[in-house]
Short mmCIF file of N, CA, C and O in Angstrom, two decimals:
data_model
loop_
_atom_site.label_atom_id
_atom_site.label_comp_id
_atom_site.label_asym_id
_atom_site.label_seq_id
_atom_site.Cartn_x
_atom_site.Cartn_y
_atom_site.Cartn_z
N MET T 1 6.44 -18.50 -0.31
CA MET T 1 5.70 -18.32 0.93
C MET T 1 5.92 -16.92 1.52
O MET T 1 4.99 -16.31 2.03
N VAL T 2 7.15 -16.41 1.43
CA VAL T 2 7.47 -15.08 1.95
C VAL T 2 6.59 -14.02 1.28
O VAL T 2 6.06 -13.13 1.95
N PHE T 3 6.46 -14.12 -0.02
CA PHE T 3 5.66 -13.17 -0.78
C PHE T 3 4.22 -13.13 -0.25
O PHE T 3 3.68 -12.05 0.04
N TRP T 4 3.59 -14.28 -0.12
CA TRP T 4 2.19 -14.35 0.30
C TRP T 4 2.00 -13.88 1.73
O TRP T 4 1.04 -13.17 2.03
N VAL T 5 2.90 -14.26 2.63
CA VAL T 5 2.79 -13.84 4.04
C VAL T 5 2.93 -12.33 4.15
O VAL T 5 2.15 -11.66 4.84
N CYS T 6 3.92 -11.76 3.45
CA CYS T 6 4.13 -10.32 3.48
C CYS T 6 2.93 -9.58 2.89
O CYS T 6 2.45 -8.61 3.49
N ALA T 7 2.46 -10.02 1.74
CA ALA T 7 1.31 -9.37 1.10
C ALA T 7 0.08 -9.43 2.01
O ALA T 7 -0.63 -8.43 2.18
N ALA T 8 -0.17 -10.60 2.62
CA ALA T 8 -1.33 -10.75 3.50
C ALA T 8 -1.20 -9.88 4.74
O ALA T 8 -2.17 -9.25 5.18
N LEU T 9 0.01 -9.82 5.31
CA LEU T 9 0.23 -9.01 6.50
C LEU T 9 0.00 -7.52 6.22
O LEU T 9 -0.67 -6.82 6.98
N VAL T 10 0.51 -7.03 5.10
CA VAL T 10 0.30 -5.63 4.72
C VAL T 10 -1.18 -5.37 4.51
O VAL T 10 -1.72 -4.37 5.00
N LEU T 11 -1.86 -6.26 3.80
CA LEU T 11 -3.29 -6.09 3.55
C LEU T 11 -4.08 -6.03 4.85
O LEU T 11 -4.91 -5.13 5.04
N VAL T 12 -3.83 -6.94 5.75
CA VAL T 12 -4.57 -6.99 7.02
C VAL T 12 -4.28 -5.75 7.86
O VAL T 12 -5.21 -5.11 8.39
N LEU T 13 -3.01 -5.39 8.01
CA LEU T 13 -2.67 -4.20 8.81
C LEU T 13 -3.26 -2.94 8.20
O LEU T 13 -3.75 -2.06 8.94
N ASP T 14 -3.24 -2.84 6.89
CA ASP T 14 -3.81 -1.68 6.22
C ASP T 14 -5.31 -1.59 6.49
O ASP T 14 -5.81 -0.53 6.89
N GLN T 15 -6.03 -2.66 6.29
CA GLN T 15 -7.48 -2.64 6.48
C GLN T 15 -7.85 -2.42 7.95
O GLN T 15 -8.80 -1.69 8.24
N LEU T 16 -7.11 -3.02 8.88
CA LEU T 16 -7.37 -2.80 10.31
C LEU T 16 -7.13 -1.35 10.70
O LEU T 16 -7.90 -0.76 11.46
N SER T 17 -6.05 -0.77 10.18
CA SER T 17 -5.75 0.63 10.52
C SER T 17 -6.83 1.56 9.98
O SER T 17 -7.26 2.50 10.67
N LYS T 18 -7.31 1.31 8.78
CA LYS T 18 -8.37 2.14 8.20
C LYS T 18 -9.67 1.99 9.00
O LYS T 18 -10.35 2.98 9.28
N TRP T 19 -9.99 0.78 9.36
CA TRP T 19 -11.19 0.51 10.16
C TRP T 19 -11.10 1.24 11.51
O TRP T 19 -12.05 1.90 11.93
N ALA T 20 -9.93 1.15 12.16
CA ALA T 20 -9.75 1.79 13.46
C ALA T 20 -9.87 3.31 13.36
O ALA T 20 -10.53 3.95 14.19
N VAL T 21 -9.26 3.89 12.35
CA VAL T 21 -9.30 5.34 12.18
C VAL T 21 -10.72 5.80 11.91
O VAL T 21 -11.20 6.77 12.52
N ILE T 22 -11.42 5.12 11.01
CA ILE T 22 -12.80 5.51 10.70
C ILE T 22 -13.67 5.43 11.95
O ILE T 22 -14.42 6.35 12.26
N ASN T 23 -13.55 4.34 12.69
CA ASN T 23 -14.38 4.16 13.88
C ASN T 23 -14.00 5.12 15.00
O ASN T 23 -14.87 5.66 15.68
N TYR T 24 -12.71 5.36 15.21
CA TYR T 24 -12.30 6.26 16.28
C TYR T 24 -12.71 7.70 15.97
O TYR T 24 -13.29 8.37 16.83
N LEU T 25 -12.42 8.17 14.78
CA LEU T 25 -12.74 9.56 14.46
C LEU T 25 -14.25 9.78 14.41
O LEU T 25 -14.73 10.86 14.73
N SER T 26 -15.01 8.76 14.03
CA SER T 26 -16.47 8.88 14.07
C SER T 26 -16.97 8.94 15.50
O SER T 26 -17.89 9.69 15.82
N ALA T 27 -16.33 8.17 16.39
CA ALA T 27 -16.74 8.13 17.80
C ALA T 27 -16.47 9.44 18.52
O ALA T 27 -17.24 9.85 19.38
N VAL T 28 -15.38 10.12 18.17
CA VAL T 28 -15.07 11.40 18.81
C VAL T 28 -15.64 12.58 18.04
O VAL T 28 -15.34 13.72 18.35
N ASP T 29 -16.45 12.27 17.03
CA ASP T 29 -17.15 13.28 16.25
C ASP T 29 -16.20 14.29 15.62
O ASP T 29 -16.43 15.49 15.63
N GLY T 30 -15.11 13.78 15.06
CA GLY T 30 -14.17 14.67 14.39
C GLY T 30 -13.45 13.95 13.28
O GLY T 30 -13.54 12.74 13.14
N HIS T 31 -12.72 14.71 12.49
CA HIS T 31 -11.98 14.12 11.40
C HIS T 31 -10.48 14.33 11.54
O HIS T 31 -9.73 14.01 10.64
N VAL T 32 -10.03 14.89 12.67
CA VAL T 32 -8.60 15.12 12.87
C VAL T 32 -8.22 14.77 14.30
O VAL T 32 -8.91 15.13 15.25
N LEU T 33 -7.11 14.06 14.44
CA LEU T 33 -6.52 13.75 15.73
C LEU T 33 -5.05 14.14 15.63
O LEU T 33 -4.30 13.55 14.85
N SER T 34 -4.63 15.16 16.37
CA SER T 34 -3.26 15.64 16.29
C SER T 34 -2.37 14.84 17.23
O SER T 34 -2.66 14.71 18.42
N LEU T 35 -1.28 14.30 16.68
CA LEU T 35 -0.33 13.52 17.46
C LEU T 35 1.03 14.21 17.56
O LEU T 35 2.02 13.58 17.88
N GLY T 36 1.07 15.49 17.27
CA GLY T 36 2.32 16.24 17.35
C GLY T 36 3.09 16.22 16.04
O GLY T 36 3.06 17.16 15.28
N ILE T 37 3.79 15.12 15.77
CA ILE T 37 4.58 15.01 14.55
C ILE T 37 3.69 14.94 13.32
O ILE T 37 4.02 15.48 12.27
N PHE T 38 2.57 14.27 13.45
CA PHE T 38 1.62 14.17 12.34
C PHE T 38 0.21 14.11 12.89
O PHE T 38 -0.01 13.93 14.09
N ASP T 39 -0.74 14.31 12.01
CA ASP T 39 -2.15 14.24 12.37
C ASP T 39 -2.76 12.99 11.76
O ASP T 39 -2.29 12.48 10.74
N ILE T 40 -3.82 12.52 12.38
CA ILE T 40 -4.67 11.50 11.78
C ILE T 40 -5.85 12.28 11.22
O ILE T 40 -6.63 12.86 11.97
N ARG T 41 -5.93 12.35 9.91
CA ARG T 41 -6.96 13.14 9.23
C ARG T 41 -7.67 12.21 8.25
O ARG T 41 -7.05 11.68 7.35
N LEU T 42 -8.94 12.05 8.42
CA LEU T 42 -9.72 11.15 7.57
C LEU T 42 -10.00 11.81 6.22
O LEU T 42 -10.62 12.86 6.14
N VAL T 43 -9.48 11.17 5.15
CA VAL T 43 -9.64 11.68 3.79
C VAL T 43 -10.13 10.54 2.92
O VAL T 43 -9.59 9.43 2.98
N TYR T 44 -11.14 10.80 2.12
CA TYR T 44 -11.64 9.81 1.18
C TYR T 44 -11.12 10.19 -0.21
O TYR T 44 -11.60 11.13 -0.82
N ASN T 45 -10.14 9.46 -0.68
CA ASN T 45 -9.43 9.77 -1.92
C ASN T 45 -10.06 8.99 -3.08
O ASN T 45 -9.96 7.77 -3.14
N LYS T 46 -10.68 9.71 -4.00
CA LYS T 46 -11.29 9.08 -5.17
C LYS T 46 -10.34 9.06 -6.36
O LYS T 46 -10.74 8.73 -7.46
N GLY T 47 -9.08 9.38 -6.11
CA GLY T 47 -8.07 9.36 -7.17
C GLY T 47 -6.92 8.44 -6.80
O GLY T 47 -7.04 7.57 -5.95
N ALA T 48 -5.80 8.66 -7.46
CA ALA T 48 -4.59 7.89 -7.19
C ALA T 48 -3.66 8.73 -6.33
O ALA T 48 -4.11 9.67 -5.67
N ALA T 49 -2.38 8.43 -6.36
CA ALA T 49 -1.40 9.18 -5.57
C ALA T 49 -1.49 10.68 -5.88
O ALA T 49 -1.68 11.07 -7.04
N PHE T 50 -1.39 11.49 -4.84
CA PHE T 50 -1.46 12.94 -4.95
C PHE T 50 -2.79 13.42 -5.51
O PHE T 50 -2.90 14.53 -6.01
N GLY T 51 -3.82 12.57 -5.46
CA GLY T 51 -5.15 12.95 -5.91
C GLY T 51 -5.34 12.99 -7.42
O GLY T 51 -6.36 13.46 -7.90
N ILE T 52 -4.37 12.46 -8.19
CA ILE T 52 -4.54 12.47 -9.64
C ILE T 52 -5.57 11.42 -10.05
O ILE T 52 -5.87 10.51 -9.30
N LEU T 53 -6.10 11.56 -11.22
CA LEU T 53 -7.11 10.64 -11.80
C LEU T 53 -8.37 10.55 -10.94
O LEU T 53 -8.97 9.48 -10.81
N GLN T 54 -8.80 11.67 -10.38
CA GLN T 54 -10.04 11.71 -9.59
C GLN T 54 -11.21 11.18 -10.40
O GLN T 54 -11.40 11.57 -11.55
N GLY T 55 -11.99 10.29 -9.80
CA GLY T 55 -13.19 9.78 -10.42
C GLY T 55 -12.98 8.66 -11.44
O GLY T 55 -13.91 8.26 -12.11
N HIS T 56 -11.77 8.16 -11.57
CA HIS T 56 -11.47 7.08 -12.52
C HIS T 56 -11.25 5.76 -11.77
O HIS T 56 -10.25 5.07 -11.98
N GLN T 57 -12.20 5.41 -10.91
CA GLN T 57 -12.04 4.22 -10.07
C GLN T 57 -11.90 2.93 -10.88
O GLN T 57 -11.10 2.07 -10.53
N GLN T 58 -12.65 2.79 -11.95
CA GLN T 58 -12.56 1.56 -12.75
C GLN T 58 -11.18 1.40 -13.35
O GLN T 58 -10.61 0.30 -13.33
N LEU T 59 -10.61 2.47 -13.86
CA LEU T 59 -9.25 2.41 -14.40
C LEU T 59 -8.25 2.05 -13.31
O LEU T 59 -7.36 1.21 -13.52
N LEU T 60 -8.38 2.67 -12.14
CA LEU T 60 -7.46 2.40 -11.05
C LEU T 60 -7.59 0.96 -10.54
O LEU T 60 -6.60 0.34 -10.16
N ILE T 61 -8.79 0.42 -10.55
CA ILE T 61 -9.00 -0.98 -10.17
C ILE T 61 -8.31 -1.90 -11.18
O ILE T 61 -7.62 -2.86 -10.80
N ILE T 62 -8.47 -1.61 -12.47
CA ILE T 62 -7.84 -2.43 -13.50
C ILE T 62 -6.31 -2.38 -13.39
O ILE T 62 -5.63 -3.40 -13.48
N VAL T 63 -5.77 -1.20 -13.17
CA VAL T 63 -4.32 -1.04 -13.03
C VAL T 63 -3.82 -1.84 -11.82
O VAL T 63 -2.80 -2.54 -11.90
N ALA T 64 -4.53 -1.76 -10.70
CA ALA T 64 -4.12 -2.50 -9.50
C ALA T 64 -4.18 -4.01 -9.73
O ALA T 64 -3.27 -4.74 -9.33
N LEU T 65 -5.24 -4.47 -10.37
CA LEU T 65 -5.35 -5.90 -10.67
C LEU T 65 -4.23 -6.37 -11.59
O LEU T 65 -3.66 -7.44 -11.38
N CYS T 66 -3.90 -5.57 -12.58
CA CYS T 66 -2.80 -5.91 -13.49
C CYS T 66 -1.46 -5.96 -12.74
O CYS T 66 -0.64 -6.85 -12.98
N ALA T 67 -1.24 -5.01 -11.84
CA ALA T 67 0.00 -4.98 -11.06
C ALA T 67 0.12 -6.21 -10.17
O ALA T 67 1.18 -6.85 -10.11
N VAL T 68 -0.97 -6.57 -9.51
CA VAL T 68 -0.95 -7.75 -8.64
C VAL T 68 -0.73 -9.02 -9.46
O VAL T 68 0.12 -9.85 -9.13
N CYS T 69 -1.47 -9.17 -10.54
CA CYS T 69 -1.32 -10.35 -11.41
C CYS T 69 0.09 -10.41 -12.00
O CYS T 69 0.69 -11.49 -12.08
N GLY T 70 0.61 -9.27 -12.42
CA GLY T 70 1.96 -9.22 -12.97
C GLY T 70 3.01 -9.64 -11.96
O GLY T 70 3.94 -10.39 -12.28
N ALA T 71 2.88 -9.18 -10.71
CA ALA T 71 3.84 -9.55 -9.67
C ALA T 71 3.78 -11.05 -9.38
O ALA T 71 4.81 -11.71 -9.28
N VAL T 72 2.58 -11.57 -9.27
CA VAL T 72 2.42 -13.01 -9.00
C VAL T 72 3.00 -13.83 -10.15
O VAL T 72 3.76 -14.78 -9.93
N PHE T 73 2.68 -13.46 -11.38
CA PHE T 73 3.20 -14.17 -12.55
C PHE T 73 4.72 -14.12 -12.59
O PHE T 73 5.40 -15.13 -12.78
N TYR T 74 5.29 -12.94 -12.41
CA TYR T 74 6.73 -12.75 -12.47
C TYR T 74 7.45 -13.57 -11.41
O TYR T 74 8.46 -14.22 -11.70
N LEU T 75 6.93 -13.56 -10.19
CA LEU T 75 7.59 -14.31 -9.11
C LEU T 75 7.49 -15.82 -9.32
O LEU T 75 8.39 -16.56 -8.93
N HIS T 76 6.41 -16.28 -9.92
CA HIS T 76 6.27 -17.71 -10.16
C HIS T 76 7.06 -18.18 -11.39
O HIS T 76 7.49 -19.32 -11.45
N LYS T 77 7.24 -17.30 -12.34
CA LYS T 77 7.95 -17.67 -13.57
C LYS T 77 9.46 -17.70 -13.35
O LYS T 77 10.15 -18.54 -13.92
N TYR T 78 9.98 -16.79 -12.54
CA TYR T 78 11.42 -16.68 -12.34
C TYR T 78 11.76 -16.95 -10.87
O TYR T 78 10.98 -16.62 -9.97
N GLN T 79 12.93 -17.49 -10.64
CA GLN T 79 13.40 -17.75 -9.27
C GLN T 79 13.92 -16.46 -8.65
O GLN T 79 14.74 -15.77 -9.26
N HIS T 80 13.46 -16.16 -7.47
CA HIS T 80 13.92 -14.96 -6.76
C HIS T 80 14.20 -15.32 -5.31
O HIS T 80 13.59 -16.22 -4.75
N GLY T 81 15.09 -14.57 -4.72
CA GLY T 81 15.45 -14.79 -3.33
C GLY T 81 14.50 -14.10 -2.37
O GLY T 81 13.51 -13.46 -2.77
N PHE T 82 14.83 -14.22 -1.13
CA PHE T 82 14.01 -13.70 -0.02
C PHE T 82 13.70 -12.22 -0.19
O PHE T 82 12.56 -11.80 -0.07
N ARG T 83 14.74 -11.41 -0.44
CA ARG T 83 14.57 -9.95 -0.52
C ARG T 83 13.56 -9.56 -1.59
O ARG T 83 12.68 -8.75 -1.36
N MET T 84 13.71 -10.13 -2.78
CA MET T 84 12.81 -9.77 -3.87
C MET T 84 11.37 -10.19 -3.57
O MET T 84 10.43 -9.47 -3.90
N LYS T 85 11.20 -11.34 -2.97
CA LYS T 85 9.85 -11.80 -2.61
C LYS T 85 9.24 -10.90 -1.54
O LYS T 85 8.06 -10.58 -1.59
N LEU T 86 10.06 -10.48 -0.59
CA LEU T 86 9.59 -9.57 0.46
C LEU T 86 9.15 -8.23 -0.13
O LEU T 86 8.07 -7.72 0.19
N LEU T 87 9.97 -7.66 -0.99
CA LEU T 87 9.65 -6.36 -1.58
C LEU T 87 8.43 -6.46 -2.48
O LEU T 87 7.56 -5.58 -2.45
N ALA T 88 8.33 -7.52 -3.25
CA ALA T 88 7.14 -7.72 -4.10
C ALA T 88 5.90 -7.91 -3.22
O ALA T 88 4.81 -7.46 -3.57
N GLY T 89 6.07 -8.56 -2.08
CA GLY T 89 4.96 -8.73 -1.14
C GLY T 89 4.49 -7.40 -0.57
O GLY T 89 3.28 -7.18 -0.41
N LEU T 90 5.42 -6.51 -0.26
CA LEU T 90 5.05 -5.17 0.23
C LEU T 90 4.23 -4.42 -0.82
O LEU T 90 3.17 -3.87 -0.51
N ILE T 91 4.72 -4.42 -2.04
CA ILE T 91 4.03 -3.71 -3.12
C ILE T 91 2.66 -4.32 -3.37
O ILE T 91 1.65 -3.62 -3.49
N THR T 92 2.60 -5.64 -3.46
CA THR T 92 1.34 -6.33 -3.74
C THR T 92 0.34 -6.16 -2.61
O THR T 92 -0.84 -5.88 -2.86
N GLY T 93 0.78 -6.29 -1.36
CA GLY T 93 -0.12 -6.09 -0.22
C GLY T 93 -0.68 -4.68 -0.19
O GLY T 93 -1.87 -4.48 0.07
N GLY T 94 0.16 -3.70 -0.50
CA GLY T 94 -0.32 -2.32 -0.57
C GLY T 94 -1.32 -2.11 -1.68
O GLY T 94 -2.35 -1.46 -1.50
N ALA T 95 -1.02 -2.67 -2.84
CA ALA T 95 -1.95 -2.55 -3.98
C ALA T 95 -3.28 -3.20 -3.64
O ALA T 95 -4.35 -2.66 -3.95
N LEU T 96 -3.24 -4.36 -2.98
CA LEU T 96 -4.48 -5.04 -2.59
C LEU T 96 -5.26 -4.25 -1.55
O LEU T 96 -6.48 -4.19 -1.60
N GLY T 97 -4.55 -3.63 -0.61
CA GLY T 97 -5.22 -2.82 0.42
C GLY T 97 -6.02 -1.69 -0.19
O GLY T 97 -7.18 -1.46 0.17
N ASN T 98 -5.42 -0.97 -1.12
CA ASN T 98 -6.13 0.12 -1.78
C ASN T 98 -7.18 -0.40 -2.76
O ASN T 98 -8.23 0.22 -2.93
N LEU T 99 -6.92 -1.55 -3.36
CA LEU T 99 -7.89 -2.16 -4.27
C LEU T 99 -9.17 -2.55 -3.53
O LEU T 99 -10.27 -2.32 -4.03
N VAL T 100 -9.03 -3.09 -2.34
CA VAL T 100 -10.20 -3.45 -1.53
C VAL T 100 -11.05 -2.21 -1.27
O VAL T 100 -12.27 -2.23 -1.42
N ASP T 101 -10.40 -1.10 -0.90
CA ASP T 101 -11.13 0.15 -0.66
C ASP T 101 -11.87 0.60 -1.92
O ASP T 101 -13.06 0.92 -1.87
N ARG T 102 -11.17 0.63 -3.03
CA ARG T 102 -11.78 1.10 -4.28
C ARG T 102 -12.97 0.23 -4.67
O ARG T 102 -14.01 0.74 -5.08
N ALA T 103 -12.80 -1.09 -4.56
CA ALA T 103 -13.85 -2.02 -4.99
C ALA T 103 -15.06 -1.97 -4.06
O ALA T 103 -16.20 -2.02 -4.52
N LEU T 104 -14.83 -1.87 -2.75
CA LEU T 104 -15.94 -1.91 -1.79
C LEU T 104 -16.53 -0.54 -1.47
O LEU T 104 -17.73 -0.42 -1.22
N LEU T 105 -15.69 0.49 -1.46
CA LEU T 105 -16.14 1.81 -1.02
C LEU T 105 -16.25 2.84 -2.15
O LEU T 105 -16.95 3.83 -2.00
N GLY T 106 -15.50 2.62 -3.21
CA GLY T 106 -15.48 3.60 -4.30
C GLY T 106 -14.44 4.69 -4.09
O GLY T 106 -14.36 5.63 -4.87
N TYR T 107 -13.64 4.56 -3.06
CA TYR T 107 -12.57 5.51 -2.75
C TYR T 107 -11.57 4.81 -1.83
O TYR T 107 -11.84 3.74 -1.30
N VAL T 108 -10.42 5.44 -1.65
CA VAL T 108 -9.39 4.92 -0.74
C VAL T 108 -9.39 5.76 0.52
O VAL T 108 -9.44 6.99 0.46
N VAL T 109 -9.34 5.10 1.66
CA VAL T 109 -9.27 5.78 2.95
C VAL T 109 -7.81 6.14 3.23
O VAL T 109 -6.96 5.26 3.34
N ASP T 110 -7.53 7.43 3.34
CA ASP T 110 -6.20 7.93 3.70
C ASP T 110 -6.31 8.61 5.06
O ASP T 110 -7.36 9.16 5.40
N PHE T 111 -5.22 8.59 5.84
CA PHE T 111 -5.33 9.18 7.18
C PHE T 111 -4.04 9.68 7.80
O PHE T 111 -4.07 10.36 8.81
N ILE T 112 -2.89 9.42 7.25
CA ILE T 112 -1.63 9.88 7.84
C ILE T 112 -1.29 11.22 7.20
O ILE T 112 -1.08 11.30 5.98
N ASP T 113 -1.24 12.27 8.02
CA ASP T 113 -1.06 13.63 7.50
C ASP T 113 0.10 14.32 8.20
O ASP T 113 0.00 14.69 9.36
N PHE T 114 1.22 14.49 7.47
CA PHE T 114 2.37 15.21 8.01
C PHE T 114 2.25 16.71 7.78
O PHE T 114 3.16 17.46 8.10
N ARG T 115 1.16 17.16 7.21
CA ARG T 115 0.82 18.56 6.95
C ARG T 115 1.66 19.20 5.85
O ARG T 115 1.35 20.28 5.40
N TRP T 116 2.73 18.58 5.42
CA TRP T 116 3.53 19.10 4.32
C TRP T 116 3.57 18.13 3.13
O TRP T 116 4.25 18.39 2.14
N TRP T 117 2.85 17.04 3.25
CA TRP T 117 2.80 16.00 2.22
C TRP T 117 1.35 15.56 2.07
O TRP T 117 0.59 15.60 3.05
N PRO T 118 0.93 15.11 0.91
CA PRO T 118 -0.45 14.62 0.78
C PRO T 118 -0.76 13.50 1.77
O PRO T 118 0.11 12.70 2.12
N VAL T 119 -1.98 13.43 2.23
CA VAL T 119 -2.43 12.43 3.20
C VAL T 119 -2.35 11.05 2.54
O VAL T 119 -2.67 10.89 1.37
N PHE T 120 -1.88 10.04 3.31
CA PHE T 120 -1.68 8.70 2.77
C PHE T 120 -2.07 7.66 3.81
O PHE T 120 -2.55 8.00 4.89
N ASN T 121 -1.85 6.38 3.50
CA ASN T 121 -2.21 5.29 4.41
C ASN T 121 -1.09 4.25 4.45
O ASN T 121 -0.05 4.42 3.81
N LEU T 122 -1.29 3.17 5.20
CA LEU T 122 -0.26 2.14 5.32
C LEU T 122 -0.01 1.42 4.00
O LEU T 122 1.13 1.04 3.71
N ALA T 123 -1.06 1.21 3.21
CA ALA T 123 -0.89 0.56 1.91
C ALA T 123 0.04 1.40 1.02
O ALA T 123 0.94 0.86 0.38
N ASP T 124 -0.18 2.70 1.00
CA ASP T 124 0.67 3.60 0.21
C ASP T 124 2.11 3.50 0.69
O ASP T 124 3.05 3.47 -0.13
N SER T 125 2.31 3.46 2.01
CA SER T 125 3.65 3.36 2.57
C SER T 125 4.34 2.08 2.13
O SER T 125 5.52 2.09 1.76
N ALA T 126 3.61 0.97 2.17
CA ALA T 126 4.18 -0.32 1.77
C ALA T 126 4.58 -0.30 0.29
O ALA T 126 5.64 -0.81 -0.09
N ILE T 127 3.74 0.29 -0.55
CA ILE T 127 4.04 0.38 -1.98
C ILE T 127 5.30 1.21 -2.22
O ILE T 127 6.20 0.80 -2.95
N VAL T 128 5.39 2.37 -1.59
CA VAL T 128 6.52 3.27 -1.80
C VAL T 128 7.81 2.66 -1.27
O VAL T 128 8.84 2.65 -1.96
N VAL T 129 7.78 2.12 -0.05
CA VAL T 129 8.99 1.51 0.53
C VAL T 129 9.42 0.31 -0.32
O VAL T 129 10.60 0.17 -0.66
N GLY T 130 8.46 -0.55 -0.68
CA GLY T 130 8.78 -1.71 -1.50
C GLY T 130 9.35 -1.32 -2.85
O GLY T 130 10.35 -1.88 -3.30
N ALA T 131 8.73 -0.34 -3.51
CA ALA T 131 9.18 0.08 -4.84
C ALA T 131 10.56 0.74 -4.78
O ALA T 131 11.42 0.48 -5.64
N CYS T 132 10.80 1.58 -3.78
CA CYS T 132 12.10 2.24 -3.66
C CYS T 132 13.21 1.23 -3.38
O CYS T 132 14.28 1.27 -4.01
N LEU T 133 12.97 0.31 -2.45
CA LEU T 133 13.98 -0.71 -2.15
C LEU T 133 14.18 -1.67 -3.32
O LEU T 133 15.30 -2.12 -3.57
N LEU T 134 13.12 -1.95 -4.04
CA LEU T 134 13.23 -2.79 -5.24
C LEU T 134 14.09 -2.09 -6.29
O LEU T 134 14.98 -2.71 -6.89
N ALA T 135 13.85 -0.81 -6.51
CA ALA T 135 14.65 -0.05 -7.48
C ALA T 135 16.12 -0.03 -7.07
O ALA T 135 17.01 -0.22 -7.91
N ILE T 136 16.39 0.19 -5.79
CA ILE T 136 17.77 0.19 -5.30
C ILE T 136 18.41 -1.17 -5.51
O ILE T 136 19.56 -1.28 -5.95
N SER T 137 17.67 -2.23 -5.23
CA SER T 137 18.19 -3.59 -5.41
C SER T 137 18.53 -3.86 -6.87
O SER T 137 19.55 -4.47 -7.18
N ILE T 138 17.67 -3.41 -7.76
CA ILE T 138 17.91 -3.64 -9.19
C ILE T 138 19.11 -2.82 -9.67
O ILE T 138 19.99 -3.33 -10.37
N VAL T 139 19.17 -1.55 -9.28
CA VAL T 139 20.26 -0.67 -9.72
C VAL T 139 21.61 -1.15 -9.19
O VAL T 139 22.62 -1.12 -9.90
N THR T 140 21.63 -1.62 -7.95
CA THR T 140 22.90 -2.06 -7.35
C THR T 140 23.23 -3.51 -7.67
O THR T 140 24.29 -4.00 -7.28
N GLY T 141 22.33 -4.21 -8.37
CA GLY T 141 22.58 -5.60 -8.72
C GLY T 141 22.29 -6.59 -7.62
O GLY T 141 22.61 -7.76 -7.72
N CYS T 142 21.65 -6.13 -6.55
CA CYS T 142 21.34 -7.00 -5.42
C CYS T 142 20.11 -7.87 -5.67
O CYS T 142 19.69 -8.61 -4.80
N ASP T 143 19.51 -7.79 -6.85
CA ASP T 143 18.34 -8.58 -7.14
C ASP T 143 18.71 -9.99 -7.59
O ASP T 143 17.85 -10.83 -7.79
N LYS T 144 19.98 -10.30 -7.70
CA LYS T 144 20.42 -11.61 -8.17
C LYS T 144 20.97 -12.43 -6.99
O LYS T 144 22.06 -12.96 -7.05
N GLU T 145 20.18 -12.55 -5.93
CA GLU T 145 20.68 -13.19 -4.72
C GLU T 145 20.36 -14.67 -4.61
O GLU T 145 20.80 -15.32 -3.69
N GLY T 146 19.56 -15.22 -5.51
CA GLY T 146 19.26 -16.65 -5.44
C GLY T 146 18.31 -16.97 -4.31
O GLY T 146 17.63 -16.11 -3.78
N ASN T 147 18.26 -18.19 -3.89
CA ASN T 147 17.34 -18.66 -2.86
C ASN T 147 18.05 -19.01 -1.57
O ASN T 147 17.59 -19.85 -0.82
N ALA T 148 19.18 -18.40 -1.29
CA ALA T 148 19.98 -18.77 -0.13
C ALA T 148 19.27 -18.55 1.20
O ALA T 148 19.56 -19.21 2.17
N HIS T 149 18.31 -17.63 1.26
CA HIS T 149 17.65 -17.29 2.51
C HIS T 149 16.43 -18.12 2.80
O HIS T 149 15.76 -17.91 3.78
N GLU T 150 16.08 -19.04 1.93
CA GLU T 150 14.83 -19.77 2.15
C GLU T 150 15.10 -21.19 2.54
O GLU T 150 16.02 -21.82 2.36
#
């Protein structure tokens, strides 16, 4: 249940944030809103992270579908505790958020711009945070926690 709730929450927040940014920046007739620490800059990314694989939407859709299916299969086949389900939910929700964009729009909506890093979105953040914490959990052996938290 944790996996599905986390994935759904990330997906919904990602899509709502993209919708809000598109509508707000269109309403003020601009593509940048400066917030001091970072800007909200509307970017339509037809590639993957850092703009690689530009124009290969079908490949990126297939990769995202495989990642989501793989996570679901893995979690159902093996017993995992709360932490692993939460982290897999972050990664899956992020993958689904960008997958929805690719499938419906043909590109991913990015908007968080720190000016020294490529522009990204909430789905990207969920994927990176989930993947980094998952890697740390695996390396430190914290992935063997059982079901004590559920």
